[in-house]
Coordinates of C-alpha atoms in Angstrom, one line a residue:
M23 CA -35.4 5.8 -14.1
P24 CA -34.3 2.3 -13.4
V25 CA -30.7 1.3 -14.5
T26 CA -30.6 -1.3 -17.1
R27 CA -28.2 -4.3 -16.8
E28 CA -26.4 -3.3 -20.0
A29 CA -26.0 0.4 -18.7
W30 CA -24.6 -1.1 -15.4
R31 CA -22.2 -3.3 -17.1
T32 CA -20.8 -0.6 -19.4
H33 CA -20.5 1.9 -16.5
P34 CA -16.8 3.2 -16.6
L35 CA -16.6 2.4 -12.9
V36 CA -17.5 -1.1 -13.2
K37 CA -15.4 -1.6 -16.4
R38 CA -12.3 -0.2 -14.4
S39 CA -12.9 -2.2 -11.2
T40 CA -13.8 -5.4 -12.6
P41 CA -10.3 -6.7 -13.5
L42 CA -9.1 -5.6 -10.0
V43 CA -12.0 -7.3 -8.1
A44 CA -11.4 -10.4 -10.2
I45 CA -7.6 -10.6 -9.3
V46 CA -8.4 -9.9 -5.6
A47 CA -11.0 -12.7 -5.5
V48 CA -8.5 -15.1 -7.0
L49 CA -5.8 -14.2 -4.6
I50 CA -8.2 -14.6 -1.6
V51 CA -9.1 -18.1 -2.8
V52 CA -5.5 -19.1 -3.2
W53 CA -4.7 -17.6 0.2
Y54 CA -7.5 -19.7 1.8
I55 CA -6.2 -22.8 0.1
G56 CA -2.6 -22.0 1.3
A57 CA -4.0 -21.5 4.8
V58 CA -5.6 -25.0 4.8
L59 CA -2.5 -26.7 3.4
M60 CA 0.1 -24.9 5.6
N61 CA -2.0 -25.2 9.0
L62 CA -3.3 -28.6 8.4
S63 CA -0.4 -30.6 10.0
L64 CA -0.5 -28.1 12.9
V65 CA -4.1 -28.6 13.6
R66 CA -4.0 -32.5 13.2
G67 CA -1.0 -32.6 15.7
G68 CA -3.0 -30.7 18.2
F69 CA -5.8 -33.2 18.1
E70 CA -3.4 -36.2 18.1
R71 CA -1.6 -34.8 21.2
E72 CA -4.9 -34.5 23.1
E73 CA -5.8 -37.9 21.6
A74 CA -9.3 -36.5 20.7
P75 CA -11.3 -37.8 17.7
Y76 CA -11.7 -35.5 14.8
T77 CA -13.5 -35.2 11.6
T78 CA -12.3 -33.6 8.2
M79 CA -14.7 -30.6 8.8
E80 CA -13.2 -30.1 12.3
L81 CA -9.8 -30.1 10.7
L82 CA -10.8 -27.6 8.2
E83 CA -12.4 -25.4 10.9
G84 CA -9.2 -25.6 12.9
T85 CA -7.0 -24.3 10.0
M86 CA -9.4 -21.3 9.7
S87 CA -9.2 -20.4 13.4
A88 CA -5.8 -21.5 14.7
E89 CA -4.4 -19.1 17.4
R90 CA -0.9 -19.2 16.1
P91 CA -1.2 -20.5 12.6
L92 CA 1.7 -20.8 10.1
L93 CA -0.4 -18.8 7.7
P94 CA -3.5 -17.0 9.1
A95 CA -6.6 -17.0 6.9
P96 CA -7.7 -13.8 5.4
H97 CA -10.6 -13.2 7.8
Q98 CA -8.3 -13.7 10.7
V99 CA -5.9 -10.8 9.4
V100 CA -8.8 -8.5 8.6
G101 CA -10.3 -9.1 12.0
A102 CA -6.9 -8.3 13.7
F103 CA -6.5 -5.4 11.5
I104 CA -10.0 -4.0 12.3
D105 CA -9.6 -4.6 16.0
G106 CA -6.1 -3.0 15.9
V107 CA -7.5 0.1 14.3
F108 CA -10.9 0.5 15.9
G109 CA -10.6 -1.5 19.1
Y110 CA -8.3 0.7 21.0
A111 CA -7.8 4.5 21.5
P112 CA -5.5 5.9 18.8
T113 CA -2.9 6.6 21.5
A114 CA -2.9 3.2 23.1
P115 CA 0.2 1.1 22.6
R116 CA -1.9 -1.7 21.2
S117 CA -3.6 0.4 18.6
L118 CA -2.3 0.0 14.9
V119 CA -3.2 3.8 14.4
Y120 CA -0.6 4.6 17.1
H121 CA 2.1 2.5 15.6
S122 CA 1.3 3.7 12.1
M123 CA 1.7 7.3 13.1
V124 CA 5.1 6.6 14.6
T125 CA 6.4 5.0 11.3
L126 CA 4.6 7.7 9.2
S127 CA 6.4 10.5 11.0
A128 CA 9.8 8.9 10.3
T129 CA 8.6 8.1 6.7
L130 CA 7.6 11.8 5.8
L131 CA 10.8 13.3 7.4
G132 CA 13.0 10.8 5.6
F133 CA 11.0 11.3 2.3
A134 CA 11.3 15.1 2.6
L135 CA 15.1 14.7 3.2
G136 CA 15.5 12.3 0.4
A137 CA 13.6 14.3 -2.1
L138 CA 15.7 17.5 -1.2
L139 CA 18.9 15.5 -1.6
G140 CA 17.8 13.8 -4.8
I141 CA 16.9 17.1 -6.5
V142 CA 20.0 18.9 -5.4
L143 CA 22.2 16.0 -6.5
A144 CA 20.3 15.8 -9.9
L145 CA 20.9 19.6 -10.4
A146 CA 24.5 19.3 -9.6
I147 CA 24.9 16.4 -12.0
V148 CA 23.1 18.0 -14.9
H149 CA 25.2 21.1 -14.7
S150 CA 28.7 19.6 -14.0
R151 CA 30.2 17.1 -16.2
V152 CA 32.7 16.4 -13.5
L153 CA 30.1 15.7 -10.9
E154 CA 28.2 13.5 -13.3
R155 CA 31.2 11.3 -13.9
S156 CA 32.3 11.3 -10.1
L157 CA 28.9 11.1 -8.4
M158 CA 26.8 8.9 -10.5
P159 CA 28.8 5.6 -9.9
W160 CA 28.8 6.2 -6.2
I161 CA 25.1 7.0 -6.2
I162 CA 24.5 3.7 -8.0
C163 CA 26.9 1.8 -5.7
S164 CA 25.1 3.2 -2.6
Q165 CA 22.1 1.1 -3.4
M166 CA 24.0 -2.2 -3.9
V167 CA 24.2 -3.0 -0.3
P168 CA 21.1 -4.3 1.4
I169 CA 19.7 -1.8 3.8
L170 CA 19.1 -4.7 6.3
A171 CA 23.0 -4.8 6.6
L172 CA 23.4 -1.0 6.7
A173 CA 20.7 -0.2 9.1
P174 CA 22.4 -1.4 12.2
I175 CA 25.5 0.4 11.3
F176 CA 23.8 3.6 10.7
I177 CA 22.0 3.3 14.0
V178 CA 25.1 2.6 15.9
V179 CA 27.1 5.5 14.3
L180 CA 24.4 7.9 14.6
G181 CA 23.8 6.9 18.1
A182 CA 27.5 7.4 19.0
I183 CA 27.2 11.1 17.9
G184 CA 24.0 11.7 19.9
L185 CA 21.3 11.2 17.1
Q186 CA 18.5 9.0 18.5
G187 CA 14.7 8.7 18.3
L188 CA 13.1 9.9 15.1
L189 CA 16.1 11.3 13.1
P190 CA 18.2 8.0 12.7
K191 CA 15.0 6.3 11.2
S192 CA 14.5 9.3 8.9
I193 CA 18.1 9.3 7.7
I194 CA 17.8 5.5 6.7
S195 CA 14.5 6.4 4.9
A196 CA 16.2 9.3 3.1
Y197 CA 19.1 7.1 2.2
L198 CA 16.8 4.8 0.2
S199 CA 14.4 7.3 -1.1
F200 CA 16.9 9.9 -2.6
F201 CA 18.1 7.4 -5.2
P202 CA 15.0 7.0 -7.6
I203 CA 14.5 10.7 -7.3
T204 CA 18.0 11.5 -8.4
I205 CA 17.8 9.2 -11.3
G206 CA 14.5 10.5 -12.3
M207 CA 15.3 14.1 -12.0
V208 CA 18.5 13.7 -14.1
K209 CA 16.5 12.0 -16.8
G210 CA 13.9 14.8 -16.5
F211 CA 16.4 17.7 -16.7
T212 CA 18.1 16.2 -19.6
S213 CA 14.8 15.5 -21.4
P214 CA 14.4 18.8 -23.4
D215 CA 15.0 18.5 -27.1
P216 CA 18.6 19.7 -28.2
M217 CA 16.8 22.3 -30.4
Q218 CA 15.0 23.7 -27.6
M219 CA 18.2 24.1 -25.6
D220 CA 19.7 25.7 -28.7
L221 CA 16.9 28.1 -29.0
M222 CA 17.3 29.1 -25.3
R223 CA 21.0 29.8 -26.1
T224 CA 20.1 32.0 -29.1
W225 CA 18.0 34.1 -26.7
S226 CA 20.9 34.4 -24.4
A227 CA 19.1 32.7 -21.6
T228 CA 21.1 32.3 -18.4
S229 CA 21.4 28.9 -16.7
R230 CA 18.8 29.9 -14.1
Q231 CA 16.3 30.8 -16.9
V232 CA 16.9 27.6 -18.7
L233 CA 16.3 25.7 -15.5
S234 CA 13.0 27.5 -14.6
K235 CA 11.6 27.9 -18.2
L236 CA 12.7 24.6 -19.9
R237 CA 14.3 22.0 -17.7
W238 CA 12.1 22.2 -14.6
P239 CA 8.7 21.9 -16.6
S240 CA 10.1 19.0 -18.5
A241 CA 11.3 17.4 -15.3
V242 CA 7.8 17.5 -13.6
P243 CA 6.5 14.2 -14.9
Y244 CA 9.7 12.5 -14.0
L245 CA 9.6 14.0 -10.6
F246 CA 6.2 12.6 -9.7
A247 CA 7.0 9.2 -10.9
S248 CA 10.1 9.2 -8.8
L249 CA 8.2 10.6 -5.9
K250 CA 5.7 7.6 -6.1
V251 CA 8.6 5.2 -6.0
A252 CA 10.4 7.1 -3.3
I253 CA 7.5 7.4 -0.8
T254 CA 7.1 3.6 -0.7
I255 CA 10.8 3.1 -0.3
S256 CA 10.9 5.6 2.3
L257 CA 8.1 3.7 4.3
I258 CA 10.2 0.4 3.9
G259 CA 13.2 2.3 5.2
A260 CA 11.4 3.5 8.2
I261 CA 10.0 0.0 9.0
V262 CA 13.5 -1.6 8.5
A263 CA 15.1 1.1 10.7
E264 CA 12.7 0.3 13.7
L265 CA 14.0 -3.4 13.7
P266 CA 17.6 -2.9 14.9
T267 CA 16.8 -0.2 17.2
G268 CA 14.7 -2.3 19.4
A269 CA 11.9 0.3 19.0
E270 CA 8.8 -0.1 21.2
A271 CA 6.6 1.8 18.8
G272 CA 6.0 1.6 15.0
I273 CA 5.0 -1.0 12.3
G274 CA 8.5 -2.4 12.6
A275 CA 8.3 -2.6 16.3
R276 CA 4.9 -4.7 15.9
L277 CA 6.6 -7.0 13.3
L278 CA 9.4 -7.7 15.6
A279 CA 7.3 -8.3 18.6
G280 CA 5.0 -10.7 16.5
S281 CA 8.1 -12.6 15.6
Y282 CA 9.4 -13.0 19.0
Y283 CA 6.1 -14.4 20.4
G284 CA 5.1 -16.3 17.2
Q285 CA 1.9 -14.0 16.6
T286 CA 1.6 -14.5 13.0
I287 CA -1.7 -12.9 12.9
Q288 CA -0.3 -9.7 14.5
I289 CA 2.5 -9.8 11.8
W290 CA 0.1 -10.0 9.0
S291 CA -2.1 -7.3 10.3
A292 CA 0.9 -5.0 10.8
L293 CA 1.8 -5.7 7.0
V294 CA -1.9 -4.9 6.1
A295 CA -1.4 -1.6 8.0
A296 CA 1.8 -0.9 6.1
A297 CA 0.1 -1.6 2.8
V298 CA -2.8 0.8 3.7
L299 CA -0.5 3.5 4.6
A300 CA 1.5 3.2 1.4
S301 CA -1.5 3.3 -0.7
G302 CA -2.6 6.4 1.0
L303 CA 0.7 8.1 0.5
I304 CA 0.8 7.1 -3.2
A305 CA -2.7 8.5 -3.5
I306 CA -1.6 11.7 -2.0
V307 CA 1.3 12.1 -4.4
G308 CA -0.9 11.2 -7.3
Y309 CA -3.4 13.8 -6.2
A310 CA -0.7 16.5 -6.1
E311 CA 0.5 15.3 -9.5
R312 CA -3.0 15.9 -11.0
K313 CA -3.3 19.4 -9.4
V314 CA 0.3 20.4 -10.7
A315 CA -0.6 19.0 -14.3
Q316 CA -3.9 21.0 -14.2
R317 CA -1.8 24.2 -13.2
M318 CA 0.5 23.6 -16.0
G319 CA -2.3 23.4 -18.5
A320 CA -2.8 19.7 -18.8
R321 CA -6.3 18.4 -19.5
S322 CA -8.1 16.7 -16.6

């Protein structure tokens, strides 16, 4: 049976994706306009140095295909990304898959350490008024200094005590990712209604029973909301940590090499790889959230 135009327009998938597609289309048009405007003087200067005549169309074509543009056109970035992913073996040093895997390993380890630290701190804060007053100001202050300033200090100090390779990058990721988890879990653990807490006390429930039966189930939505933020911050921390170490592998290393040699297309393709990686990680956390919610009795 043929699908009518009205049925196609009212399809849930079409209705959900139309606003996203429209925004992406507008951004691509703006990007192309920006590429033309920013690369125009660069291409015109090339023609003038060679004393070669040029037309307006040749100028526009030049802005779309410059080897080292100030702002690469979208199709140049997509082409470099596809070439970096599929043009080389996954273990080749020029492969974006290879560099993404290096950054991903530090991201996941840092995320696990940050999540564990964040939950432990939240539990300590919720169960101790003294720790709440003493730890919370320091936890908040820990995020006031830019990680770009702290990362070299971390690398030097950790290197002095013999920690090199994956672990220093993971520690920087954990340093960034523990904060949203701590704040979110403190909010989640304290979210039960006071009447529910009083009811648990009337049943002579222990602190462990209150935690497992009331506080923890109430904190699950806050946990996954925090994890979605933390996983992206952990990825940023891993990339930033690769910059001061002079790493030869990783998305940060690709960004650094691109900036050294003026390879803006390489820089943008590495950024696209980071965006794809972050989207995949958030999707995995979202999938885990739906599965946990289903097990807890939520409607799908």
